[in-house]
């Protein structure tokens, strides 16, 4: 049985095609402002490449734009999807932290039922999300892909006390003006986001084995500072040696579709 | 009837009452305000039970910082945004300044002062002991005096008793109504309208019952059942739609628009045995288990009540209820209790979503994700 999980995030769209429990193919692309078009183009590409018809695939949408997927047969929230998706990689996972472009979530999975038993999401503020790092990388004039590495070179992380993105940006600029090293500021930025997300996660009792996923999980410094804040090691999903932290929502949606179809 | 129609009908209703010479008393929709006393004095009570939106919240920032409870912000915004979107607010003659919480005191004082509405004070004790009970009675008598001065005539005890009886039977009917097997949104609309109009709504409520028994409609819902506790869902709040779109149905409203209002029924033997009508109101205050901070050990009571409702429902229907604790942003006394409430209920196997929000449109997507994810969890 073939199913497709479509995860429309605020920044990126992820799609995973499953044949039973095996990943046949996947795609990741910018969501842009036209979610609908991006999603259907990606889906058509998959159909064409694998010579499939829509009627042969059961599609489950998830993510921020889950209601905009016209070719979806059903939808599920990203909370449920991530909790299921991380178990594809780590069947014994206890908790999940997902940091995406515009939100962050912490999820606890029941040991018995393997379903979600509790979750927390950040509020509408950008602190504790990928957007926070993006704005700070801009202020430091460092490419977003390099800011994590830069932060790891620091021996003395600067203290960034503002949680608000706008205030933190001016704090970063004034630290820079005062001659604080870029790597120390970068480390301070990562520490700040980790403190905020770890605080939210601790409120619902996250514990090992904790899977860190979402686009920000590719940033090694956020992972390291999260481990320091939480006091234990965390893991991120990998496929063929490549980070697949962004795919857990789509994989989870596709797996839930499999389970629903097989009753 | 949609909300626009409700509000325009309500405007006409108030206008008619004004033409009949009645005066209108506005107050923030909280516990323990003795609307019976207004009724006995010939006033029309107007509870502010309208939800906010971005415009209302923004408009309030000339008077309050944005870190004030979103409901209080919205109440001020209702008055400060000109022309008034709810034009009947211009008809208010007096405003009650009361102290259910700090936001209530600030918002009601600002409304009275900045929008030139003469104030009447009614302060409620924060506890429930012998002295505070005496104080509550003194406040009732003081309010009576203020109303009599405005009217230039005495409020007769028998009139107050009649009003108490009238509100009491109205609440009894609402309690019966609350058990009807209808969708949460339909139920909420009627509750909101009923609490807005008070006993004037009784004939409509009765005809609603008649129609239902005529047609014998028994709807069965496939949705997940939800108990709403914490902040009320006020008029024009899309929250209930988000719950229903996500596959849920609120079957029990444990909030001010809901159980806290219609559960405050005075038993007939009390009505007969206590002669002084002010003592009847005192008796109700003393026995009000829902008055938040005026109830000793409120949190423990609340947990026990919620657990009881949950267990009764489970026994009766075999189905579990999910609890949504609705926290209006910066409402300290609901939000401070929320983690404890959630932890304690979860220890008992009851699932709870602490749903904190303000009234901005921007969080609608986030709200629906949290609600849907919770419903998926149940
Ligand atoms: S919502 Fe909370 S803080 Fe706001 S007025 Fe009501 S009780 Fe007070």
Coordinates of C-alpha atoms and ligand atoms in Angstrom, one line a residue:
Chain A
X1 CA 0.0 0.0 0.0
X2 CA 1.3 3.4 -1.0
X3 CA 0.8 6.5 1.2
X4 CA 2.1 10.0 1.0
X5 CA 2.7 12.4 3.9
X6 CA 2.6 16.0 3.0
X7 CA 4.0 18.4 5.7
X8 CA 3.4 22.1 4.7
X9 CA 5.4 24.1 7.1
X10 CA 5.6 27.9 7.2
X11 CA 9.0 27.9 5.5
X12 CA 9.4 24.5 3.9
X13 CA 7.2 21.8 2.3
X14 CA 8.2 18.2 2.9
X15 CA 6.7 15.2 1.2
X16 CA 7.4 11.5 1.8
X17 CA 6.2 8.6 -0.3
X18 CA 5.9 5.3 1.5
X19 CA 5.4 1.8 0.1
X20 CA 4.2 -0.1 3.2
X21 CA 6.8 1.0 5.7
X22 CA 9.6 1.8 3.3
X23 CA 10.5 5.2 2.1
X24 CA 10.2 5.2 -1.7
X25 CA 11.1 8.9 -2.2
X26 CA 10.9 12.3 -0.6
X27 CA 11.1 16.0 -1.4
X28 CA 11.8 19.2 0.5
X29 CA 11.2 22.6 -1.0
X30 CA 10.4 26.2 0.0
X31 CA 6.7 26.7 0.8
X32 CA 6.7 30.2 -0.6
X33 CA 3.5 32.2 -0.2
X34 CA 1.7 29.8 -2.6
X35 CA 1.6 26.6 -0.5
X36 CA -1.0 25.1 -2.7
X37 CA 0.9 25.3 -5.9
X38 CA 4.2 24.2 -4.3
X39 CA 2.5 21.2 -2.8
X40 CA 0.7 20.0 -5.9
X41 CA 3.8 20.5 -8.1
X42 CA 5.8 18.4 -5.8
X43 CA 3.2 15.8 -5.6
X44 CA 2.8 15.6 -9.4
X45 CA 6.5 15.3 -9.8
X46 CA 6.5 12.3 -7.5
X47 CA 3.5 10.7 -9.4
X48 CA 5.3 11.2 -12.7
X49 CA 8.6 9.9 -11.5
X50 CA 7.1 6.7 -10.1
X51 CA 4.5 6.3 -12.7
X52 CA 1.7 6.4 -10.3
X53 CA -1.9 7.7 -10.3
X54 CA -3.4 9.7 -7.5
X55 CA -6.0 7.0 -6.9
X56 CA -3.2 4.6 -6.0
X57 CA -1.9 6.7 -3.1
X58 CA -3.6 7.7 0.1
X59 CA -2.5 11.2 1.1
X60 CA -2.3 12.6 4.6
X61 CA -1.5 16.2 5.1
X62 CA 0.0 17.8 8.1
X63 CA 1.7 21.0 9.3
X64 CA 0.7 24.6 9.3
X65 CA -0.8 24.5 5.8
X66 CA -2.5 21.1 6.2
X67 CA -5.9 22.5 5.3
X68 CA -4.7 23.9 2.0
X69 CA -3.7 20.5 0.4
X70 CA -6.5 19.9 -2.0
X71 CA -5.3 16.4 -3.0
X72 CA -5.1 15.1 0.6
X73 CA -7.5 12.4 1.7
X74 CA -7.2 13.2 5.4
X75 CA -5.2 15.5 7.7
X76 CA -3.5 15.3 11.0
X77 CA -1.8 17.9 13.2
X78 CA 2.0 18.1 13.1
X79 CA 2.1 17.2 16.8
X80 CA 0.6 13.8 16.2
X81 CA 2.6 13.4 12.9
X82 CA 6.0 14.2 14.5
X83 CA 5.3 11.9 17.5
X84 CA 4.6 9.0 15.0
X85 CA 7.4 10.0 12.6
X86 CA 10.2 10.0 15.2
X87 CA 9.3 6.4 16.1
X88 CA 10.1 5.4 12.5
X89 CA 13.7 6.1 13.5
X90 CA 13.6 5.5 17.3
X91 CA 10.8 3.2 18.2
X92 CA 11.5 3.7 21.9
X93 CA 11.4 7.5 21.8
X94 CA 10.0 9.2 24.9
X95 CA 9.9 12.8 23.8
X96 CA 10.2 15.1 20.9
X97 CA 11.4 18.7 20.4
X98 CA 10.5 20.1 17.1
X99 CA 11.8 23.6 16.1
X100 CA 10.6 24.8 12.8
X101 CA 10.7 28.1 11.0
X102 CA 7.9 29.8 13.0
X103 CA 7.1 27.6 15.9
X104 CA 8.6 25.1 18.4
X105 CA 6.9 22.2 20.1
X106 CA 7.7 19.7 22.8
X107 CA 5.9 16.4 22.8
X108 CA 5.8 13.5 25.3
X109 CA 4.9 10.0 24.0
X110 CA 3.2 7.4 26.1
X111 CA 5.3 4.4 26.9
X112 CA 2.3 2.2 26.8
X113 CA 0.1 3.4 23.8
X114 CA 3.0 5.1 21.9
X115 CA 0.6 8.0 21.3
X116 CA 1.0 11.7 22.4
X117 CA 0.2 12.2 26.0
X118 CA 1.2 15.8 26.4
X119 CA 2.6 18.7 24.3
X120 CA 3.4 22.4 24.5
X121 CA 3.8 24.9 21.7
X122 CA 5.4 28.3 21.8
X123 CA 3.1 31.2 21.6
X124 CA 2.8 33.5 18.7
X125 CA 6.2 35.1 19.4
X126 CA 9.2 34.2 17.2
X127 CA 11.5 33.6 20.2
X128 CA 12.5 29.9 20.3
X129 CA 12.0 29.4 16.6
X130 CA 14.1 29.2 13.4
X131 CA 13.0 32.7 12.6
X132 CA 14.9 33.9 15.7
X133 CA 18.2 32.4 14.5
X134 CA 17.5 33.7 11.0
X135 CA 17.1 37.3 12.2
X136 CA 20.2 37.1 14.4
X137 CA 22.3 35.6 11.6
X138 CA 21.2 38.6 9.5
X139 CA 22.3 41.0 12.3
X140 CA 25.7 39.2 12.5
X141 CA 26.0 39.1 8.7
X142 CA 26.7 35.3 8.9
X143 CA 25.1 32.9 6.5
X144 CA 22.4 30.9 8.3
X145 CA 24.0 27.6 7.4
X146 CA 27.3 28.7 9.2
X147 CA 26.0 30.3 12.4
X148 CA 25.8 27.0 14.3
X149 CA 29.5 26.1 13.5
X150 CA 30.5 29.6 14.4
X151 CA 28.8 29.3 17.8
X152 CA 30.7 26.1 18.6
X153 CA 34.0 28.0 18.4
X154 CA 33.1 30.1 21.4
X155 CA 34.6 29.6 24.8
X156 CA 32.7 32.4 26.4
X157 CA 29.1 32.7 25.2
X158 CA 27.7 36.2 25.5
X159 CA 24.6 36.7 27.5
X160 CA 21.5 37.6 25.5
X161 CA 18.8 38.4 28.0
X162 CA 15.9 39.5 25.7
X163 CA 13.6 36.8 24.6
X164 CA 11.9 39.1 22.2
X165 CA 13.4 38.9 18.7
X166 CA 13.4 42.6 18.1
X167 CA 15.0 43.5 21.4
X168 CA 17.5 40.6 21.1
X169 CA 18.5 41.9 17.7
X170 CA 19.4 45.3 19.1
X171 CA 21.2 43.6 22.0
X172 CA 23.3 41.6 19.4
X173 CA 24.1 44.8 17.5
X174 CA 25.2 46.6 20.7
X175 CA 27.3 43.6 21.8
X176 CA 28.9 43.7 18.3
X177 CA 29.5 47.4 18.6
X178 CA 31.2 46.9 22.0
X179 CA 33.7 44.5 20.4
X180 CA 32.3 41.1 21.6
X181 CA 33.5 38.3 19.4
X182 CA 31.1 37.1 16.7
X183 CA 31.4 33.5 17.9
X184 CA 30.5 34.5 21.5
X185 CA 27.5 36.4 20.3
X186 CA 26.5 33.5 18.1
X187 CA 26.9 31.1 21.0
X188 CA 24.8 33.5 23.2
X189 CA 22.0 33.4 20.5
X190 CA 21.9 29.6 20.5
X191 CA 22.0 29.4 24.2
X192 CA 19.1 31.8 24.4
X193 CA 16.9 29.8 22.0
X194 CA 17.9 26.5 23.8
X195 CA 17.0 28.0 27.2
X196 CA 13.6 29.0 26.0
X197 CA 12.7 25.8 24.3
X198 CA 14.1 23.6 27.1
X199 CA 12.0 25.6 29.6
X200 CA 8.9 24.9 27.6
X201 CA 9.9 21.2 27.2
X202 CA 10.7 20.7 30.9
X203 CA 7.2 21.9 31.8
X204 CA 5.7 18.7 30.3
X205 CA 8.4 16.4 31.6
X206 CA 10.5 15.5 28.5
X207 CA 13.1 12.8 29.2
X208 CA 15.5 10.6 27.2
X209 CA 15.2 9.2 24.6
X210 CA 14.4 12.7 23.2
X211 CA 14.4 13.1 19.4
X212 CA 15.2 16.6 18.1
X213 CA 13.5 17.3 14.7
X214 CA 12.4 20.1 12.5
X215 CA 14.6 22.3 10.3
X216 CA 16.5 23.8 13.2
X217 CA 17.6 20.4 14.3
X218 CA 20.2 20.6 11.5
X219 CA 21.9 23.3 13.5
X220 CA 24.6 21.6 15.7
X221 CA 24.9 24.4 18.1
X222 CA 21.2 24.4 19.0
X223 CA 21.5 20.7 19.6
X224 CA 24.5 21.1 21.9
X225 CA 23.0 23.9 23.9
X226 CA 19.7 22.1 24.2
X227 CA 21.6 19.1 25.7
X228 CA 23.3 21.4 28.2
X229 CA 20.0 23.0 29.2
X230 CA 18.2 19.7 29.5
X231 CA 21.0 17.8 31.1
X232 CA 21.0 14.8 28.8
X233 CA 22.0 13.8 25.3
X234 CA 19.4 14.1 22.5
X235 CA 19.3 12.5 19.1
X236 CA 18.4 13.6 15.6
X237 CA 17.1 11.4 12.8
X238 CA 19.4 10.4 9.9
X239 CA 18.8 8.7 6.6
X240 CA 21.8 7.4 4.7
X241 CA 24.1 9.6 6.8
X242 CA 22.1 12.7 6.0
X243 CA 20.0 14.6 8.5
X244 CA 16.3 13.9 8.0
X245 CA 15.2 15.9 10.9
X246 CA 12.8 17.9 8.7
X247 CA 11.1 14.8 7.4
X248 CA 9.6 13.3 10.6
X249 CA 6.3 15.2 10.2
X250 CA 5.8 13.9 6.6
X251 CA 6.9 10.4 7.5
X252 CA 4.6 10.3 10.5
X253 CA 1.7 11.5 8.4
X254 CA 2.4 8.8 5.8
X255 CA 2.7 6.1 8.5
X256 CA -0.5 7.2 10.2
X257 CA -2.2 6.9 6.7
X258 CA -0.8 3.3 6.4
X259 CA -2.1 2.4 9.8
X260 CA -5.6 4.0 9.2
X261 CA -5.8 2.2 5.8
X262 CA -4.9 -1.2 7.2
X263 CA -7.5 -0.7 10.0
Chain B
X1 CA -29.4 33.8 14.6
X2 CA -25.9 35.0 14.0
X3 CA -24.1 37.4 16.4
X4 CA -24.7 40.5 14.3
X5 CA -28.4 39.9 14.4
X6 CA -28.2 39.2 18.2
X7 CA -26.4 42.4 18.8
X8 CA -28.7 44.5 16.6
X9 CA -31.8 43.0 18.3
X10 CA -30.2 43.6 21.7
X11 CA -29.7 47.3 20.7
X12 CA -33.3 47.6 19.8
X13 CA -34.3 45.9 23.0
X14 CA -32.3 48.3 25.1
X15 CA -33.6 51.3 23.2
X16 CA -37.1 50.2 23.9
X17 CA -36.3 49.9 27.6
X18 CA -34.8 53.3 27.7
X19 CA -37.9 54.7 26.0
X20 CA -39.9 53.1 28.8
X21 CA -37.8 55.2 31.2
X22 CA -35.5 52.4 32.4
X23 CA -31.8 53.0 33.2
X24 CA -29.0 50.7 32.2
X25 CA -26.3 49.5 34.4
X26 CA -23.2 48.0 32.8
X27 CA -20.7 45.8 34.5
X28 CA -17.9 43.4 33.6
X29 CA -19.4 40.0 33.5
X30 CA -18.2 38.4 36.7
X31 CA -19.5 36.6 39.6
X32 CA -21.5 37.9 42.6
X33 CA -22.9 41.1 41.0
X34 CA -26.5 41.1 42.3
X35 CA -28.5 41.7 39.1
X36 CA -31.7 41.0 41.1
X37 CA -31.1 44.2 43.0
X38 CA -30.9 46.2 39.7
X39 CA -34.0 44.5 38.5
X40 CA -35.9 45.3 41.7
X41 CA -34.8 48.9 41.4
X42 CA -36.2 49.0 37.8
X43 CA -32.7 49.0 36.1
X44 CA -31.6 46.8 33.2
X45 CA -28.4 45.0 33.9
X46 CA -25.9 44.8 31.0
X47 CA -23.2 42.3 31.4
X48 CA -20.1 42.9 29.3
X49 CA -19.7 39.5 27.8
X50 CA -18.3 40.3 24.4
X51 CA -15.1 38.8 23.1
X52 CA -12.2 41.0 22.0
X53 CA -10.4 41.3 18.7
X54 CA -7.2 43.0 17.5
X55 CA -8.9 46.4 17.1
X56 CA -10.4 46.4 20.6
X57 CA -7.2 45.3 22.2
X58 CA -5.2 48.0 20.3
X59 CA -7.7 50.7 21.1
X60 CA -7.3 49.9 24.8
X61 CA -3.6 50.6 24.8
X62 CA -4.2 54.4 25.3
X63 CA -5.3 53.4 28.8
X64 CA -3.7 50.1 29.7
X65 CA -0.4 48.4 28.9
X66 CA -0.7 45.4 26.5
X67 CA 0.4 43.1 29.3
X68 CA -3.1 43.4 31.0
X69 CA -5.7 40.6 30.7
X70 CA -6.9 40.4 27.1
X71 CA -10.5 40.5 28.2
X72 CA -10.1 43.6 30.2
X73 CA -8.2 45.2 27.3
X74 CA -11.1 44.3 25.1
X75 CA -13.8 45.7 27.4
X76 CA -12.0 49.0 27.3
X77 CA -11.6 48.8 23.6
X78 CA -15.3 48.3 23.2
X79 CA -15.8 51.8 24.6
X80 CA -12.8 53.6 23.2
X81 CA -13.1 52.5 19.6
X82 CA -15.4 55.2 18.0
X83 CA -18.0 54.9 16.6
X84 CA -18.9 52.1 19.0
X85 CA -19.2 48.9 17.2
X86 CA -21.7 47.9 19.8
X87 CA -23.8 51.0 19.7
X88 CA -25.9 50.0 22.7
X89 CA -22.9 50.7 24.9
X90 CA -23.8 54.4 24.4
X91 CA -27.0 53.7 26.3
X92 CA -25.3 52.8 29.6
X93 CA -26.3 55.1 32.4
X94 CA -24.1 53.7 35.2
X95 CA -21.1 51.4 35.5
X96 CA -20.3 49.1 38.4
X97 CA -16.8 49.3 39.7
X98 CA -16.1 46.0 41.2
X99 CA -13.1 43.9 42.2
X100 CA -13.4 40.4 41.0
X101 CA -9.7 40.7 40.1
X102 CA -7.2 43.5 39.6
X103 CA -8.0 43.7 35.9
X104 CA -11.7 44.0 36.7
X105 CA -11.0 47.0 39.1
X106 CA -8.7 48.8 36.6
X107 CA -10.9 48.2 33.6
X108 CA -14.1 49.2 35.3
X109 CA -12.5 52.3 36.8
X110 CA -11.1 53.3 33.4
X111 CA -14.5 52.7 31.7
X112 CA -16.3 54.9 34.2
X113 CA -13.7 57.7 34.3
X114 CA -12.6 58.0 30.7
X115 CA -15.9 57.4 29.1
X116 CA -17.9 59.6 31.5
X117 CA -20.2 56.9 32.9
X118 CA -21.1 57.6 36.5
X119 CA -19.9 54.8 38.7
X120 CA -21.5 52.7 41.4
X121 CA -19.2 50.7 43.7
X122 CA -19.7 47.2 44.7
X123 CA -16.7 45.5 46.4
X124 CA -16.7 41.8 47.0
X125 CA -14.7 40.2 49.9
X126 CA -11.9 37.8 48.9
X127 CA -12.8 35.3 51.4
X128 CA -15.8 33.6 52.9
X129 CA -15.7 33.9 56.7
X130 CA -18.0 35.4 59.3
X131 CA -16.6 38.9 58.9
X132 CA -16.5 38.9 55.1
X133 CA -20.1 37.7 55.0
X134 CA -21.1 40.6 57.1
X135 CA -19.1 42.9 54.8
X136 CA -20.8 41.4 51.8
X137 CA -24.2 42.3 53.3
X138 CA -23.0 45.8 54.0
X139 CA -22.0 46.2 50.4
X140 CA -25.4 45.0 49.3
X141 CA -27.0 47.6 51.5
X142 CA -24.7 50.3 50.3
X143 CA -25.5 49.4 46.7
X144 CA -29.2 49.5 47.5
X145 CA -28.7 53.0 48.9
X146 CA -26.9 54.2 45.8
X147 CA -29.7 52.8 43.6
X148 CA -32.4 54.4 45.8
X149 CA -30.6 57.8 45.6
X150 CA -30.6 57.6 41.8
X151 CA -34.3 56.6 41.7
X152 CA -35.4 58.8 44.5
X153 CA -37.5 55.9 45.9
X154 CA -37.1 52.9 48.1
X155 CA -36.5 49.4 46.9
X156 CA -39.1 47.4 48.6
X157 CA -38.1 44.1 50.1
X158 CA -41.0 42.3 48.4
X159 CA -39.9 43.6 45.0
X160 CA -36.3 42.3 45.6
X161 CA -37.7 38.9 46.7
X162 CA -39.8 38.8 43.5
X163 CA -36.7 39.6 41.4
X164 CA -34.7 36.9 43.3
X165 CA -37.4 34.3 42.5
X166 CA -37.6 35.4 38.9
X167 CA -33.8 35.0 38.4
X168 CA -33.8 31.8 40.3
X169 CA -36.4 30.2 38.1
X170 CA -34.6 31.5 35.0
X171 CA -31.4 29.9 36.2
X172 CA -33.2 26.6 36.9
X173 CA -34.5 26.6 33.3
X174 CA -31.0 27.3 32.0
X175 CA -29.7 24.4 34.0
X176 CA -32.3 22.1 32.4
X177 CA -31.3 23.5 29.1
X178 CA -27.7 22.8 29.7
X179 CA -28.4 19.0 29.6
X180 CA -30.0 19.1 26.2
X181 CA -28.3 17.0 23.6
X182 CA -27.5 19.7 21.1
X183 CA -24.2 20.8 19.6
X184 CA -21.9 22.9 21.8
X185 CA -22.1 25.9 19.4
X186 CA -25.9 25.9 19.5
X187 CA -25.9 25.6 23.2
X188 CA -23.4 28.4 23.7
X189 CA -25.3 30.8 21.5
X190 CA -28.4 30.3 23.5
X191 CA -26.5 30.6 26.8
X192 CA -24.8 33.8 25.7
X193 CA -28.1 35.3 24.6
X194 CA -29.9 34.2 27.8
X195 CA -27.3 35.7 30.1
X196 CA -27.3 38.9 28.1
X197 CA -31.1 39.3 28.2
X198 CA -31.7 37.7 31.6
X199 CA -35.2 36.6 32.5
X200 CA -36.6 38.6 29.5
X201 CA -35.3 35.6 27.5
X202 CA -37.4 33.1 29.4
X203 CA -40.3 32.9 26.9
X204 CA -37.8 32.2 24.1
X205 CA -36.1 29.6 26.2
X206 CA -39.4 27.9 26.9
X207 CA -40.4 27.8 23.3
X208 CA -37.0 26.3 22.4
X209 CA -37.8 23.4 24.9
X210 CA -41.3 23.0 23.4
X211 CA -40.0 22.8 19.8
X212 CA -37.5 20.2 20.8
X213 CA -39.9 17.9 22.6
X214 CA -42.4 18.3 19.7
X215 CA -39.8 17.1 17.2
X216 CA -38.1 14.7 19.6
X217 CA -34.8 15.3 17.9
X218 CA -32.0 13.4 19.6
X219 CA -28.8 14.2 17.8
X220 CA -25.9 11.9 18.3
X221 CA -22.5 13.4 17.8
X222 CA -19.5 11.6 16.6
X223 CA -17.2 14.3 17.9
X224 CA -14.9 14.0 20.8
X225 CA -16.5 15.4 23.9
X226 CA -14.9 18.3 25.7
X227 CA -15.5 20.1 29.0
X228 CA -14.6 23.7 28.9
X229 CA -13.3 25.3 32.1
X230 CA -11.5 28.5 32.9
X231 CA -12.4 31.6 30.9
X232 CA -15.8 31.9 29.2
X233 CA -16.3 31.9 25.5
X234 CA -17.7 35.3 25.0
X235 CA -20.0 36.6 22.3
X236 CA -18.2 36.8 18.9
X237 CA -15.4 34.5 19.9
X238 CA -14.6 31.9 17.2
X239 CA -13.1 29.5 19.7
X240 CA -16.1 27.2 19.7
X241 CA -15.9 26.9 15.9
X242 CA -12.3 25.9 16.1
X243 CA -13.2 23.1 18.5
X244 CA -16.0 21.9 16.3
X245 CA -13.9 22.2 13.1
X246 CA -11.3 20.1 14.8
X247 CA -13.8 17.3 15.5
X248 CA -14.7 18.2 19.1
X249 CA -18.0 19.1 20.8
X250 CA -18.1 21.1 24.0
X251 CA -20.7 19.3 26.1
X252 CA -20.1 21.0 29.4
X253 CA -19.4 24.7 30.0
X254 CA -17.7 25.0 33.4
X255 CA -17.3 28.8 33.0
X256 CA -19.1 32.0 33.7
X257 CA -21.2 31.6 30.6
X258 CA -22.3 28.3 31.7
X259 CA -22.3 26.4 34.9
X260 CA -21.0 29.1 37.2
X261 CA -24.1 31.2 36.3
X262 CA -26.9 28.7 36.3
X263 CA -25.6 26.5 39.1
X264 CA -26.2 29.4 41.6
X265 CA -29.7 28.4 42.3
X266 CA -31.3 29.0 45.7
X267 CA -33.3 26.1 47.1
X268 CA -37.0 26.7 47.6
X269 CA -36.9 26.1 51.3
X270 CA -34.3 28.8 51.7
X271 CA -36.4 31.2 49.6
X272 CA -39.3 30.5 52.0
X273 CA -37.5 30.4 55.2
X274 CA -35.2 33.5 54.9
X275 CA -37.4 36.5 55.2
X276 CA -34.9 39.3 54.5
X277 CA -34.0 39.2 50.8
X278 CA -30.5 40.6 51.4
X279 CA -29.9 37.6 53.6
X280 CA -30.9 35.3 50.7
X281 CA -28.3 37.0 48.5
X282 CA -25.8 36.6 51.3
X283 CA -26.7 32.9 51.6
X284 CA -26.0 32.5 47.9
X285 CA -22.6 34.3 48.1
X286 CA -21.7 32.0 51.0
X287 CA -22.5 28.9 49.1
X288 CA -21.1 29.9 45.8
X289 CA -18.6 27.3 45.0
X290 CA -17.5 28.9 41.8
X291 CA -16.4 32.3 43.0
X292 CA -12.7 31.7 42.4
X293 CA -10.7 33.6 44.9
X294 CA -13.6 34.2 47.3
X295 CA -13.9 30.4 47.8
X296 CA -11.5 29.0 50.4
X297 CA -9.3 26.3 48.9
X298 CA -10.7 27.1 45.5
X299 CA -8.2 25.0 43.5
X300 CA -8.9 21.8 45.4
X301 CA -12.6 22.3 45.1
X302 CA -12.2 22.9 41.4
X303 CA -10.2 19.7 40.9
X304 CA -12.8 17.7 42.8
X305 CA -15.7 19.2 40.8
X306 CA -14.0 18.6 37.5
X307 CA -13.2 15.0 38.4
X308 CA -16.8 14.4 39.5
X309 CA -18.2 15.7 36.3
X310 CA -15.7 13.6 34.3
X311 CA -16.5 10.4 36.3
X312 CA -20.3 11.0 36.1
X313 CA -20.1 11.5 32.4
X314 CA -17.9 8.4 32.0
X315 CA -20.4 6.3 34.0
X316 CA -23.4 7.7 32.1
X317 CA -22.1 7.5 28.5
X318 CA -19.0 5.3 28.7
X319 CA -17.1 8.1 26.9
X320 CA -14.2 10.1 28.2
X321 CA -14.2 13.9 28.3
X322 CA -11.2 16.0 27.4
X323 CA -10.8 19.1 29.4
X324 CA -9.9 22.4 27.8
X325 CA -8.8 25.0 30.4
X326 CA -9.3 28.2 28.6
X327 CA -6.8 30.9 29.8
X328 CA -7.3 34.4 28.5
X329 CA -3.8 35.8 28.2
X330 CA -2.6 37.7 31.3
X331 CA -5.6 36.5 33.3
X332 CA -3.3 35.7 36.3
X333 CA -5.6 33.9 38.5
X334 CA -6.6 31.3 35.9
X335 CA -3.1 31.0 34.5
X336 CA -1.3 30.7 37.8
X337 CA -3.5 27.7 38.7
X338 CA -3.3 26.0 35.4
X339 CA -0.2 23.8 35.7
X340 CA -1.3 22.5 39.1
X341 CA -4.8 21.9 37.8
X342 CA -3.5 20.1 34.7
X343 CA -1.0 17.9 36.7
X344 CA -3.5 16.9 39.3
X345 CA -6.1 15.9 36.8
X346 CA -3.6 14.1 34.6
X347 CA -2.5 12.1 37.6
X348 CA -6.1 10.9 37.6
X349 CA -6.0 9.9 34.0
X350 CA -7.9 13.0 32.8
X351 CA -6.5 14.8 29.8
X352 CA -6.2 18.5 30.0
X353 CA -5.2 21.2 27.5
X354 CA -4.2 24.5 29.0
X355 CA -5.2 26.7 26.1
X356 CA -3.7 30.2 26.6
X357 CA -4.6 32.8 24.1
X358 CA -5.5 36.5 23.4
X359 CA -8.0 37.7 20.9
X360 CA -5.6 38.3 18.0
X361 CA -6.4 36.9 14.6
X362 CA -2.8 36.0 14.0
X363 CA -2.9 33.1 16.5
X364 CA -6.0 31.4 14.9
X365 CA -3.9 28.8 13.1
X366 CA -1.8 28.0 16.1
X367 CA -5.0 27.7 18.3
X368 CA -6.6 25.3 15.9
X369 CA -3.4 23.2 15.8
X370 CA -3.3 23.0 19.6
X371 CA -7.0 22.1 19.8
X372 CA -6.9 19.5 17.0
X373 CA -3.7 17.9 18.4
X374 CA -5.5 17.7 21.8
X375 CA -8.5 16.1 20.2
X376 CA -6.3 13.6 18.4
X377 CA -4.8 12.8 21.8
X378 CA -8.2 11.9 23.5
Ligands
LIG1 S1 -10.3 37.2 32.4 FE1 -9.3 36.9 34.3 S2 -7.9 38.8 34.7 FE2 -9.4 39.2 33.0 S3 -11.1 40.3 34.0 FE3 -11.6 38.1 34.0 S4 -10.8 37.2 35.9 FE4 -9.9 39.2 35.6

